Amino acid sequence: MILMDLLCHPVWAISTVLLALVVRLQRRAKWDPRACEVTLKGKTAIVTGANTGIGKFIAMDFARRGARVILACRSEARGSAALKEIRETTGNSNVHLRLVDVSSLDSVREFADRILAEEKALHILVNNAGASGLPREITKDGLEISFATNHLGPFLLTNLLLDLLKNSAPSRIVTVSSVNHKKGQVDFSHFRGENLKYHMDTVYNHTKLHNVICTTELARRLQGTGVCANSVHPGVVLTEVLRHYSLTVRFLFNLIGFFFFKSPEEGAVSSIYCAVAEDTEGITGKYFDSDCSLVLPAPLARDPALAVKDFEICERLTSKL
């Protein structure tokens, strides 16, 4: 009721609209994907979580550029709907759906096996799939569900496809992280669901920090291979990432977001920039902000010793015993 009263107050409402207009102007990225004429004909790209939100618009952009695009989705029904929409919108029939649940290591392995059997090349891998506010759960792999979904599953997928990416070089890996990684902490017991506090986006923030740390270390290991790996912040975007939160939280998020947050199409820009722009060719091991600018990540994400340890622990956790 208080929120509705404020919205009905004329002075507050006018100020909100004016502020929203300013924010909309400021939130635009310095790079416009529609003005970029880079073609992806003859290239193959995989986008995880491509059935909705940012992932769908990333895949849409790649398809417009003529790429062979593989939508890596968990839901066959929603993935098929996105597949149809992208094909019809772009006129590119070389868009395909492959099912994967990134929270399951077995599913990730099955997906990667199929890709390696079917695809002769892979030039772009976008690790976009993720979720916030997942309830406490331990997967059958013994991993905390948020860490499995947002970090360890994508980590395994990337490593399983590395040889194909190397053989297809120059190629690029883009991992969608978040500015919230700066609020994250590193505690390796978190991977098993220990010592975690489930409050709002706290666990999500931890997973996004590991995204940046391991992407930086991956880039170091890939030096000289022609494969670039970077992490990006898409901005605060109106997507379904909060679908696991309460109705009240989602209502407030969507209400405020209508005025101040990016649309999914706007949120896709920084990932597309890292994946296709000539400006980012050869750049690796970096973190990009939502306006496509290079910025420093959190201090923990710049600790090389921590990065090596984190990467090695993730390798052990995702290895097939």
PDB file of C-alpha atoms in Angstrom:
ATOM      1  CA  MET A   1       0.000   0.000   0.000  1.00  0.00           C
ATOM      2  CA  ILE A   2       2.807   2.426   0.828  1.00  0.00           C
ATOM      3  CA  LEU A   3       4.434   1.709  -2.535  1.00  0.00           C
ATOM      4  CA  MET A   4       1.158   2.297  -4.383  1.00  0.00           C
ATOM      5  CA  ASP A   5       0.580   5.573  -2.479  1.00  0.00           C
ATOM      6  CA  LEU A   6       4.018   6.789  -3.546  1.00  0.00           C
ATOM      7  CA  LEU A   7       3.342   5.850  -7.145  1.00  0.00           C
ATOM      8  CA  CYS A   8       0.101   7.845  -7.044  1.00  0.00           C
ATOM      9  CA  HIS A   9       1.793  10.958  -5.640  1.00  0.00           C
ATOM     10  CA  PRO A  10       2.232  13.319  -8.654  1.00  0.00           C
ATOM     11  CA  VAL A  11       5.581  14.846  -7.620  1.00  0.00           C
ATOM     12  CA  TRP A  12       7.098  11.453  -6.821  1.00  0.00           C
ATOM     13  CA  ALA A  13       5.693   9.949 -10.012  1.00  0.00           C
ATOM     14  CA  ILE A  14       7.075  12.746 -12.225  1.00  0.00           C
ATOM     15  CA  SER A  15      10.479  12.546 -10.538  1.00  0.00           C
ATOM     16  CA  THR A  16      10.526   8.789 -11.008  1.00  0.00           C
ATOM     17  CA  VAL A  17       9.736   9.071 -14.719  1.00  0.00           C
ATOM     18  CA  LEU A  18      12.421  11.722 -15.271  1.00  0.00           C
ATOM     19  CA  LEU A  19      14.979   9.691 -13.358  1.00  0.00           C
ATOM     20  CA  ALA A  20      14.003   6.607 -15.321  1.00  0.00           C
ATOM     21  CA  LEU A  21      14.617   8.446 -18.598  1.00  0.00           C
ATOM     22  CA  VAL A  22      18.077   9.495 -17.409  1.00  0.00           C
ATOM     23  CA  VAL A  23      18.898   5.956 -16.312  1.00  0.00           C
ATOM     24  CA  ARG A  24      17.710   4.540 -19.624  1.00  0.00           C
ATOM     25  CA  LEU A  25      20.060   6.885 -21.473  1.00  0.00           C
ATOM     26  CA  GLN A  26      22.999   6.124 -19.175  1.00  0.00           C
ATOM     27  CA  ARG A  27      22.539   2.364 -19.245  1.00  0.00           C
ATOM     28  CA  ARG A  28      23.067   2.068 -22.989  1.00  0.00           C
ATOM     29  CA  ALA A  29      26.245   0.295 -23.988  1.00  0.00           C
ATOM     30  CA  LYS A  30      28.849   2.163 -25.980  1.00  0.00           C
ATOM     31  CA  TRP A  31      28.691  -0.565 -28.623  1.00  0.00           C
ATOM     32  CA  ASP A  32      25.677  -1.295 -30.817  1.00  0.00           C
ATOM     33  CA  PRO A  33      25.451  -4.894 -32.091  1.00  0.00           C
ATOM     34  CA  ARG A  34      23.153  -3.875 -34.933  1.00  0.00           C
ATOM     35  CA  ALA A  35      25.809  -1.476 -36.228  1.00  0.00           C
ATOM     36  CA  CYS A  36      28.448  -4.219 -36.145  1.00  0.00           C
ATOM     37  CA  GLU A  37      28.790  -5.887 -39.543  1.00  0.00           C
ATOM     38  CA  VAL A  38      30.838  -8.866 -38.354  1.00  0.00           C
ATOM     39  CA  THR A  39      29.547 -12.013 -40.048  1.00  0.00           C
ATOM     40  CA  LEU A  40      29.553 -15.460 -38.493  1.00  0.00           C
ATOM     41  CA  LYS A  41      28.912 -17.451 -41.647  1.00  0.00           C
ATOM     42  CA  GLY A  42      30.743 -20.756 -41.397  1.00  0.00           C
ATOM     43  CA  LYS A  43      31.019 -20.380 -37.619  1.00  0.00           C
ATOM     44  CA  THR A  44      29.380 -22.517 -34.941  1.00  0.00           C
ATOM     45  CA  ALA A  45      28.183 -21.139 -31.617  1.00  0.00           C
ATOM     46  CA  ILE A  46      26.663 -22.676 -28.490  1.00  0.00           C
ATOM     47  CA  VAL A  47      24.562 -20.615 -26.080  1.00  0.00           C
ATOM     48  CA  THR A  48      23.383 -22.187 -22.830  1.00  0.00           C
ATOM     49  CA  GLY A  49      20.050 -21.091 -21.415  1.00  0.00           C
ATOM     50  CA  ALA A  50      19.059 -19.850 -24.868  1.00  0.00           C
ATOM     51  CA  ASN A  51      15.329 -20.406 -24.560  1.00  0.00           C
ATOM     52  CA  THR A  52      14.619 -17.142 -22.744  1.00  0.00           C
ATOM     53  CA  GLY A  53      15.998 -13.798 -21.595  1.00  0.00           C
ATOM     54  CA  ILE A  54      19.543 -12.770 -22.387  1.00  0.00           C
ATOM     55  CA  GLY A  55      20.474 -16.143 -23.849  1.00  0.00           C
ATOM     56  CA  LYS A  56      17.712 -16.021 -26.461  1.00  0.00           C
ATOM     57  CA  PHE A  57      18.811 -12.599 -27.687  1.00  0.00           C
ATOM     58  CA  ILE A  58      22.462 -13.666 -27.810  1.00  0.00           C
ATOM     59  CA  ALA A  59      21.463 -16.648 -29.943  1.00  0.00           C
ATOM     60  CA  MET A  60      19.233 -14.412 -32.062  1.00  0.00           C
ATOM     61  CA  ASP A  61      22.156 -12.102 -32.804  1.00  0.00           C
ATOM     62  CA  PHE A  62      24.444 -14.993 -33.765  1.00  0.00           C
ATOM     63  CA  ALA A  63      21.750 -16.400 -36.046  1.00  0.00           C
ATOM     64  CA  ARG A  64      21.321 -13.013 -37.741  1.00  0.00           C
ATOM     65  CA  ARG A  65      25.032 -13.061 -38.485  1.00  0.00           C
ATOM     66  CA  GLY A  66      24.679 -16.412 -40.240  1.00  0.00           C
ATOM     67  CA  ALA A  67      26.168 -18.709 -37.614  1.00  0.00           C
ATOM     68  CA  ARG A  68      25.215 -22.294 -36.986  1.00  0.00           C
ATOM     69  CA  VAL A  69      23.678 -21.815 -33.540  1.00  0.00           C
ATOM     70  CA  ILE A  70      23.072 -24.535 -30.970  1.00  0.00           C
ATOM     71  CA  LEU A  71      20.558 -23.675 -28.276  1.00  0.00           C
ATOM     72  CA  ALA A  72      21.584 -25.575 -25.148  1.00  0.00           C
ATOM     73  CA  CYS A  73      18.406 -25.705 -23.066  1.00  0.00           C
ATOM     74  CA  ARG A  74      16.957 -27.739 -20.221  1.00  0.00           C
ATOM     75  CA  SER A  75      13.310 -27.575 -21.314  1.00  0.00           C
ATOM     76  CA  GLU A  76      12.417 -29.167 -24.648  1.00  0.00           C
ATOM     77  CA  ALA A  77       9.113 -27.299 -24.879  1.00  0.00           C
ATOM     78  CA  ARG A  78      10.577 -23.864 -24.171  1.00  0.00           C
ATOM     79  CA  GLY A  79      13.656 -24.605 -26.217  1.00  0.00           C
ATOM     80  CA  SER A  80      11.529 -25.614 -29.206  1.00  0.00           C
ATOM     81  CA  ALA A  81       9.521 -22.391 -28.921  1.00  0.00           C
ATOM     82  CA  ALA A  82      12.720 -20.329 -28.886  1.00  0.00           C
ATOM     83  CA  LEU A  83      14.092 -22.344 -31.809  1.00  0.00           C
ATOM     84  CA  LYS A  84      11.009 -21.578 -33.899  1.00  0.00           C
ATOM     85  CA  GLU A  85      11.079 -17.885 -32.988  1.00  0.00           C
ATOM     86  CA  ILE A  86      14.779 -17.458 -33.792  1.00  0.00           C
ATOM     87  CA  ARG A  87      14.481 -19.278 -37.119  1.00  0.00           C
ATOM     88  CA  GLU A  88      11.459 -17.250 -38.167  1.00  0.00           C
ATOM     89  CA  THR A  89      12.869 -13.914 -36.999  1.00  0.00           C
ATOM     90  CA  THR A  90      16.329 -14.295 -38.553  1.00  0.00           C
ATOM     91  CA  GLY A  91      15.557 -16.486 -41.548  1.00  0.00           C
ATOM     92  CA  ASN A  92      18.409 -18.753 -40.479  1.00  0.00           C
ATOM     93  CA  SER A  93      17.363 -22.412 -40.515  1.00  0.00           C
ATOM     94  CA  ASN A  94      20.759 -23.542 -39.237  1.00  0.00           C
ATOM     95  CA  VAL A  95      19.664 -23.146 -35.615  1.00  0.00           C
ATOM     96  CA  HIS A  96      19.319 -26.301 -33.538  1.00  0.00           C
ATOM     97  CA  LEU A  97      18.158 -27.386 -30.095  1.00  0.00           C
ATOM     98  CA  ARG A  98      20.166 -29.694 -27.858  1.00  0.00           C
ATOM     99  CA  LEU A  99      18.983 -30.531 -24.357  1.00  0.00           C
ATOM    100  CA  VAL A 100      21.181 -30.156 -21.297  1.00  0.00           C
ATOM    101  CA  ASP A 101      20.661 -29.616 -17.582  1.00  0.00           C
ATOM    102  CA  VAL A 102      23.799 -27.790 -16.471  1.00  0.00           C
ATOM    103  CA  SER A 103      23.118 -28.665 -12.824  1.00  0.00           C
ATOM    104  CA  SER A 104      23.702 -32.348 -13.647  1.00  0.00           C
ATOM    105  CA  LEU A 105      27.242 -33.441 -14.454  1.00  0.00           C
ATOM    106  CA  ASP A 106      25.931 -36.537 -16.260  1.00  0.00           C
ATOM    107  CA  SER A 107      23.684 -34.371 -18.440  1.00  0.00           C
ATOM    108  CA  VAL A 108      26.597 -32.045 -19.214  1.00  0.00           C
ATOM    109  CA  ARG A 109      28.766 -35.015 -20.218  1.00  0.00           C
ATOM    110  CA  GLU A 110      26.036 -36.445 -22.456  1.00  0.00           C
ATOM    111  CA  PHE A 111      25.546 -33.067 -24.110  1.00  0.00           C
ATOM    112  CA  ALA A 112      29.276 -32.592 -24.666  1.00  0.00           C
ATOM    113  CA  ASP A 113      29.613 -36.117 -26.082  1.00  0.00           C
ATOM    114  CA  ARG A 114      26.883 -35.373 -28.607  1.00  0.00           C
ATOM    115  CA  ILE A 115      28.466 -32.070 -29.592  1.00  0.00           C
ATOM    116  CA  LEU A 116      31.853 -33.714 -30.091  1.00  0.00           C
ATOM    117  CA  ALA A 117      30.249 -36.445 -32.202  1.00  0.00           C
ATOM    118  CA  GLU A 118      28.160 -34.118 -34.357  1.00  0.00           C
ATOM    119  CA  GLU A 119      30.127 -30.891 -34.689  1.00  0.00           C
ATOM    120  CA  LYS A 120      33.308 -30.425 -36.656  1.00  0.00           C
ATOM    121  CA  ALA A 121      34.038 -27.024 -35.137  1.00  0.00           C
ATOM    122  CA  LEU A 122      33.089 -24.692 -32.301  1.00  0.00           C
ATOM    123  CA  HIS A 123      34.007 -21.014 -32.475  1.00  0.00           C
ATOM    124  CA  ILE A 124      31.897 -19.454 -29.722  1.00  0.00           C
ATOM    125  CA  LEU A 125      30.728 -20.841 -26.381  1.00  0.00           C
ATOM    126  CA  VAL A 126      28.530 -18.606 -24.227  1.00  0.00           C
ATOM    127  CA  ASN A 127      27.942 -19.890 -20.694  1.00  0.00           C
ATOM    128  CA  ASN A 128      24.770 -17.965 -19.992  1.00  0.00           C
ATOM    129  CA  ALA A 129      22.492 -20.370 -18.094  1.00  0.00           C
ATOM    130  CA  GLY A 130      22.067 -19.542 -14.422  1.00  0.00           C
ATOM    131  CA  ALA A 131      19.594 -18.927 -11.629  1.00  0.00           C
ATOM    132  CA  SER A 132      19.306 -16.983  -8.389  1.00  0.00           C
ATOM    133  CA  GLY A 133      17.385 -17.812  -5.255  1.00  0.00           C
ATOM    134  CA  LEU A 134      17.338 -21.560  -5.734  1.00  0.00           C
ATOM    135  CA  PRO A 135      16.179 -23.362  -2.593  1.00  0.00           C
ATOM    136  CA  ARG A 136      18.661 -25.405  -0.603  1.00  0.00           C
ATOM    137  CA  GLU A 137      19.328 -28.688  -2.386  1.00  0.00           C
ATOM    138  CA  ILE A 138      22.188 -31.126  -2.930  1.00  0.00           C
ATOM    139  CA  THR A 139      22.365 -32.706  -6.371  1.00  0.00           C
ATOM    140  CA  LYS A 140      23.011 -36.412  -6.952  1.00  0.00           C
ATOM    141  CA  ASP A 141      26.632 -35.409  -7.644  1.00  0.00           C
ATOM    142  CA  GLY A 142      26.835 -34.160  -4.043  1.00  0.00           C
ATOM    143  CA  LEU A 143      26.993 -30.518  -5.115  1.00  0.00           C
ATOM    144  CA  GLU A 144      24.992 -27.542  -3.887  1.00  0.00           C
ATOM    145  CA  ILE A 145      22.385 -26.811  -6.569  1.00  0.00           C
ATOM    146  CA  SER A 146      23.235 -23.128  -7.158  1.00  0.00           C
ATOM    147  CA  PHE A 147      26.940 -23.872  -7.504  1.00  0.00           C
ATOM    148  CA  ALA A 148      26.186 -26.815  -9.813  1.00  0.00           C
ATOM    149  CA  THR A 149      23.893 -24.701 -12.004  1.00  0.00           C
ATOM    150  CA  ASN A 150      25.815 -21.435 -12.118  1.00  0.00           C
ATOM    151  CA  HIS A 151      29.399 -22.586 -11.963  1.00  0.00           C
ATOM    152  CA  LEU A 152      30.406 -26.250 -11.811  1.00  0.00           C
ATOM    153  CA  GLY A 153      28.165 -27.440 -14.656  1.00  0.00           C
ATOM    154  CA  PRO A 154      29.329 -24.663 -17.011  1.00  0.00           C
ATOM    155  CA  PHE A 155      32.908 -25.216 -15.803  1.00  0.00           C
ATOM    156  CA  LEU A 156      32.729 -28.885 -16.800  1.00  0.00           C
ATOM    157  CA  LEU A 157      31.037 -28.123 -20.111  1.00  0.00           C
ATOM    158  CA  THR A 158      33.746 -25.645 -21.042  1.00  0.00           C
ATOM    159  CA  ASN A 159      36.534 -28.065 -20.216  1.00  0.00           C
ATOM    160  CA  LEU A 160      34.921 -30.923 -22.145  1.00  0.00           C
ATOM    161  CA  LEU A 161      34.676 -28.721 -25.248  1.00  0.00           C
ATOM    162  CA  LEU A 162      38.154 -27.178 -24.986  1.00  0.00           C
ATOM    163  CA  ASP A 163      39.810 -29.408 -27.577  1.00  0.00           C
ATOM    164  CA  LEU A 164      37.105 -28.607 -30.119  1.00  0.00           C
ATOM    165  CA  LEU A 165      37.475 -24.904 -29.362  1.00  0.00           C
ATOM    166  CA  LYS A 166      41.254 -25.127 -29.731  1.00  0.00           C
ATOM    167  CA  ASN A 167      40.964 -26.971 -33.042  1.00  0.00           C
ATOM    168  CA  SER A 168      38.592 -24.248 -34.260  1.00  0.00           C
ATOM    169  CA  ALA A 169      40.756 -21.299 -33.165  1.00  0.00           C
ATOM    170  CA  PRO A 170      40.443 -18.396 -33.166  1.00  0.00           C
ATOM    171  CA  SER A 171      37.537 -19.035 -30.837  1.00  0.00           C
ATOM    172  CA  ARG A 172      35.974 -17.357 -27.852  1.00  0.00           C
ATOM    173  CA  ILE A 173      34.466 -18.375 -24.503  1.00  0.00           C
ATOM    174  CA  VAL A 174      32.138 -15.908 -22.795  1.00  0.00           C
ATOM    175  CA  THR A 175      30.910 -16.535 -19.272  1.00  0.00           C
ATOM    176  CA  VAL A 176      28.011 -14.432 -18.031  1.00  0.00           C
ATOM    177  CA  SER A 177      28.822 -13.406 -14.471  1.00  0.00           C
ATOM    178  CA  SER A 178      27.521 -10.403 -12.538  1.00  0.00           C
ATOM    179  CA  VAL A 179      28.705  -7.262 -10.800  1.00  0.00           C
ATOM    180  CA  ASN A 180      27.329  -9.029  -7.724  1.00  0.00           C
ATOM    181  CA  HIS A 181      30.469 -11.163  -7.746  1.00  0.00           C
ATOM    182  CA  LYS A 182      32.005  -8.282  -5.787  1.00  0.00           C
ATOM    183  CA  LYS A 183      29.755  -9.220  -2.865  1.00  0.00           C
ATOM    184  CA  GLY A 184      30.696 -12.885  -3.094  1.00  0.00           C
ATOM    185  CA  GLN A 185      33.065 -14.869  -0.891  1.00  0.00           C
ATOM    186  CA  VAL A 186      35.301 -17.857  -1.500  1.00  0.00           C
ATOM    187  CA  ASP A 187      34.745 -20.808   0.802  1.00  0.00           C
ATOM    188  CA  PHE A 188      35.343 -24.132  -0.908  1.00  0.00           C
ATOM    189  CA  SER A 189      32.985 -25.897   1.490  1.00  0.00           C
ATOM    190  CA  HIS A 190      30.201 -24.000  -0.277  1.00  0.00           C
ATOM    191  CA  PHE A 191      30.490 -26.365  -3.223  1.00  0.00           C
ATOM    192  CA  ARG A 192      29.077 -29.143  -1.037  1.00  0.00           C
ATOM    193  CA  GLY A 193      26.414 -26.916   0.500  1.00  0.00           C
ATOM    194  CA  GLU A 194      28.224 -26.251   3.775  1.00  0.00           C
ATOM    195  CA  ASN A 195      28.492 -22.926   5.651  1.00  0.00           C
ATOM    196  CA  LEU A 196      25.999 -21.215   3.358  1.00  0.00           C
ATOM    197  CA  LYS A 197      23.434 -18.580   4.284  1.00  0.00           C
ATOM    198  CA  TYR A 198      20.382 -18.645   2.033  1.00  0.00           C
ATOM    199  CA  HIS A 199      19.304 -15.017   2.046  1.00  0.00           C
ATOM    200  CA  MET A 200      18.207 -13.270  -1.148  1.00  0.00           C
ATOM    201  CA  ASP A 201      21.075 -13.430  -3.677  1.00  0.00           C
ATOM    202  CA  THR A 202      23.900 -14.317  -1.263  1.00  0.00           C
ATOM    203  CA  VAL A 203      24.608 -17.778  -2.714  1.00  0.00           C
ATOM    204  CA  TYR A 204      24.234 -16.445  -6.260  1.00  0.00           C
ATOM    205  CA  ASN A 205      26.890 -13.827  -5.524  1.00  0.00           C
ATOM    206  CA  HIS A 206      29.357 -16.513  -4.419  1.00  0.00           C
ATOM    207  CA  THR A 207      28.796 -18.511  -7.620  1.00  0.00           C
ATOM    208  CA  LYS A 208      29.334 -15.446  -9.793  1.00  0.00           C
ATOM    209  CA  LEU A 209      32.653 -14.739  -8.064  1.00  0.00           C
ATOM    210  CA  HIS A 210      33.842 -18.250  -8.911  1.00  0.00           C
ATOM    211  CA  ASN A 211      32.795 -17.606 -12.523  1.00  0.00           C
ATOM    212  CA  VAL A 212      35.193 -14.689 -12.792  1.00  0.00           C
ATOM    213  CA  ILE A 213      38.034 -16.357 -10.899  1.00  0.00           C
ATOM    214  CA  CYS A 214      37.985 -19.552 -12.973  1.00  0.00           C
ATOM    215  CA  THR A 215      37.519 -17.729 -16.275  1.00  0.00           C
ATOM    216  CA  THR A 216      40.642 -15.697 -15.570  1.00  0.00           C
ATOM    217  CA  GLU A 217      42.618 -18.834 -14.733  1.00  0.00           C
ATOM    218  CA  LEU A 218      41.253 -20.615 -17.801  1.00  0.00           C
ATOM    219  CA  ALA A 219      42.460 -17.753 -19.974  1.00  0.00           C
ATOM    220  CA  ARG A 220      45.936 -18.072 -18.462  1.00  0.00           C
ATOM    221  CA  ARG A 221      46.006 -21.792 -19.243  1.00  0.00           C
ATOM    222  CA  LEU A 222      44.835 -21.156 -22.806  1.00  0.00           C
ATOM    223  CA  GLN A 223      47.520 -18.643 -23.694  1.00  0.00           C
ATOM    224  CA  GLY A 224      48.946 -19.358 -27.120  1.00  0.00           C
ATOM    225  CA  THR A 225      46.043 -21.597 -28.208  1.00  0.00           C
ATOM    226  CA  GLY A 226      43.987 -18.945 -29.981  1.00  0.00           C
ATOM    227  CA  VAL A 227      41.102 -19.427 -27.551  1.00  0.00           C
ATOM    228  CA  CYS A 228      40.034 -16.334 -25.605  1.00  0.00           C
ATOM    229  CA  ALA A 229      38.021 -16.512 -22.380  1.00  0.00           C
ATOM    230  CA  ASN A 230      36.347 -13.548 -20.709  1.00  0.00           C
ATOM    231  CA  SER A 231      33.587 -12.899 -18.179  1.00  0.00           C
ATOM    232  CA  VAL A 232      30.930 -10.216 -18.439  1.00  0.00           C
ATOM    233  CA  HIS A 233      28.367  -8.350 -16.382  1.00  0.00           C
ATOM    234  CA  PRO A 234      25.140  -8.040 -18.403  1.00  0.00           C
ATOM    235  CA  GLY A 235      23.664  -5.308 -16.219  1.00  0.00           C
ATOM    236  CA  VAL A 236      20.599  -5.470 -14.027  1.00  0.00           C
ATOM    237  CA  VAL A 237      18.197  -7.099 -16.421  1.00  0.00           C
ATOM    238  CA  LEU A 238      14.503  -7.943 -16.386  1.00  0.00           C
ATOM    239  CA  THR A 239      14.759 -11.682 -16.931  1.00  0.00           C
ATOM    240  CA  GLU A 240      13.465 -14.842 -15.277  1.00  0.00           C
ATOM    241  CA  VAL A 241      16.604 -15.198 -13.153  1.00  0.00           C
ATOM    242  CA  LEU A 242      14.485 -14.456 -10.060  1.00  0.00           C
ATOM    243  CA  ARG A 243      11.790 -17.014 -10.861  1.00  0.00           C
ATOM    244  CA  HIS A 244      12.606 -18.878  -7.642  1.00  0.00           C
ATOM    245  CA  TYR A 245      11.959 -15.868  -5.411  1.00  0.00           C
ATOM    246  CA  SER A 246       8.665 -15.063  -3.687  1.00  0.00           C
ATOM    247  CA  LEU A 247       5.834 -13.383  -5.584  1.00  0.00           C
ATOM    248  CA  THR A 248       6.366 -10.175  -3.584  1.00  0.00           C
ATOM    249  CA  VAL A 249      10.072  -9.950  -4.445  1.00  0.00           C
ATOM    250  CA  ARG A 250       9.369 -10.648  -8.108  1.00  0.00           C
ATOM    251  CA  PHE A 251       6.588  -8.055  -8.196  1.00  0.00           C
ATOM    252  CA  LEU A 252       8.800  -5.329  -6.715  1.00  0.00           C
ATOM    253  CA  PHE A 253      11.718  -6.314  -8.955  1.00  0.00           C
ATOM    254  CA  ASN A 254       9.563  -6.117 -12.084  1.00  0.00           C
ATOM    255  CA  LEU A 255       7.895  -2.891 -11.000  1.00  0.00           C
ATOM    256  CA  ILE A 256      11.164  -1.086 -10.319  1.00  0.00           C
ATOM    257  CA  GLY A 257      12.792  -2.796 -13.279  1.00  0.00           C
ATOM    258  CA  PHE A 258      10.205  -1.436 -15.681  1.00  0.00           C
ATOM    259  CA  PHE A 259      11.693   2.004 -15.113  1.00  0.00           C
ATOM    260  CA  PHE A 260      15.317   1.342 -14.328  1.00  0.00           C
ATOM    261  CA  PHE A 261      16.541  -2.066 -15.517  1.00  0.00           C
ATOM    262  CA  LYS A 262      17.703  -3.300 -18.883  1.00  0.00           C
ATOM    263  CA  SER A 263      15.566  -5.359 -21.187  1.00  0.00           C
ATOM    264  CA  PRO A 264      16.897  -8.848 -22.032  1.00  0.00           C
ATOM    265  CA  GLU A 265      17.906  -7.563 -25.459  1.00  0.00           C
ATOM    266  CA  GLU A 266      19.920  -4.743 -23.884  1.00  0.00           C
ATOM    267  CA  GLY A 267      21.391  -7.183 -21.373  1.00  0.00           C
ATOM    268  CA  ALA A 268      22.690  -9.388 -24.174  1.00  0.00           C
ATOM    269  CA  VAL A 269      24.898  -6.650 -25.629  1.00  0.00           C
ATOM    270  CA  SER A 270      28.003  -7.086 -23.455  1.00  0.00           C
ATOM    271  CA  SER A 271      28.093 -10.845 -24.119  1.00  0.00           C
ATOM    272  CA  ILE A 272      27.662 -10.330 -27.861  1.00  0.00           C
ATOM    273  CA  TYR A 273      30.419  -7.719 -27.771  1.00  0.00           C
ATOM    274  CA  CYS A 274      32.852 -10.193 -26.192  1.00  0.00           C
ATOM    275  CA  ALA A 275      31.820 -12.932 -28.608  1.00  0.00           C
ATOM    276  CA  VAL A 276      31.927 -11.162 -31.979  1.00  0.00           C
ATOM    277  CA  ALA A 277      33.354  -7.627 -31.891  1.00  0.00           C
ATOM    278  CA  GLU A 278      36.601  -6.911 -33.691  1.00  0.00           C
ATOM    279  CA  ASP A 279      37.533  -4.682 -30.739  1.00  0.00           C
ATOM    280  CA  THR A 280      37.717  -7.702 -28.439  1.00  0.00           C
ATOM    281  CA  GLU A 281      39.720  -9.930 -30.765  1.00  0.00           C
ATOM    282  CA  GLY A 282      42.690 -11.352 -28.865  1.00  0.00           C
ATOM    283  CA  ILE A 283      41.548  -9.970 -25.515  1.00  0.00           C
ATOM    284  CA  THR A 284      41.440 -12.697 -22.879  1.00  0.00           C
ATOM    285  CA  GLY A 285      41.256 -13.146 -19.123  1.00  0.00           C
ATOM    286  CA  LYS A 286      39.322  -9.912 -18.654  1.00  0.00           C
ATOM    287  CA  TYR A 287      36.069  -8.782 -17.095  1.00  0.00           C
ATOM    288  CA  PHE A 288      33.671  -6.554 -19.044  1.00  0.00           C
ATOM    289  CA  ASP A 289      31.030  -4.296 -17.570  1.00  0.00           C
ATOM    290  CA  SER A 290      27.498  -3.986 -18.930  1.00  0.00           C
ATOM    291  CA  ASP A 291      28.456  -0.985 -21.095  1.00  0.00           C
ATOM    292  CA  CYS A 292      31.123  -3.122 -22.824  1.00  0.00           C
ATOM    293  CA  SER A 293      34.008  -1.428 -21.039  1.00  0.00           C
ATOM    294  CA  LEU A 294      36.937  -3.267 -19.488  1.00  0.00           C
ATOM    295  CA  VAL A 295      36.875  -2.934 -15.703  1.00  0.00           C
ATOM    296  CA  LEU A 296      38.708  -4.532 -12.822  1.00  0.00           C
ATOM    297  CA  PRO A 297      36.841  -7.346 -11.081  1.00  0.00           C
ATOM    298  CA  ALA A 298      36.818  -7.815  -7.303  1.00  0.00           C
ATOM    299  CA  PRO A 299      40.229  -8.132  -5.590  1.00  0.00           C
ATOM    300  CA  LEU A 300      39.615 -11.847  -4.912  1.00  0.00           C
ATOM    301  CA  ALA A 301      39.196 -12.370  -8.642  1.00  0.00           C
ATOM    302  CA  ARG A 302      42.651 -10.899  -9.211  1.00  0.00           C
ATOM    303  CA  ASP A 303      44.505 -13.255  -6.867  1.00  0.00           C
ATOM    304  CA  PRO A 304      46.460 -15.675  -9.122  1.00  0.00           C
ATOM    305  CA  ALA A 305      47.204 -18.172  -6.348  1.00  0.00           C
ATOM    306  CA  LEU A 306      43.538 -18.341  -5.393  1.00  0.00           C
ATOM    307  CA  ALA A 307      42.612 -18.786  -9.044  1.00  0.00           C
ATOM    308  CA  VAL A 308      44.882 -21.806  -9.438  1.00  0.00           C
ATOM    309  CA  LYS A 309      43.493 -23.394  -6.274  1.00  0.00           C
ATOM    310  CA  ASP A 310      39.882 -22.689  -7.261  1.00  0.00           C
ATOM    311  CA  PHE A 311      40.359 -24.130 -10.739  1.00  0.00           C
ATOM    312  CA  GLU A 312      42.024 -27.279  -9.440  1.00  0.00           C
ATOM    313  CA  ILE A 313      39.278 -27.886  -6.869  1.00  0.00           C
ATOM    314  CA  CYS A 314      36.612 -27.429  -9.550  1.00  0.00           C
ATOM    315  CA  GLU A 315      38.472 -29.911 -11.751  1.00  0.00           C
ATOM    316  CA  ARG A 316      38.411 -32.501  -8.963  1.00  0.00           C
ATOM    317  CA  LEU A 317      34.752 -31.909  -8.176  1.00  0.00           C
ATOM    318  CA  THR A 318      33.705 -32.337 -11.795  1.00  0.00           C
ATOM    319  CA  SER A 319      36.010 -35.235 -12.674  1.00  0.00           C
ATOM    320  CA  LYS A 320      34.455 -38.603 -13.410  1.00  0.00           C
ATOM    321  CA  LEU A 321      35.637 -40.980 -10.704  1.00  0.00           C
TER     322      LEU A 321
END
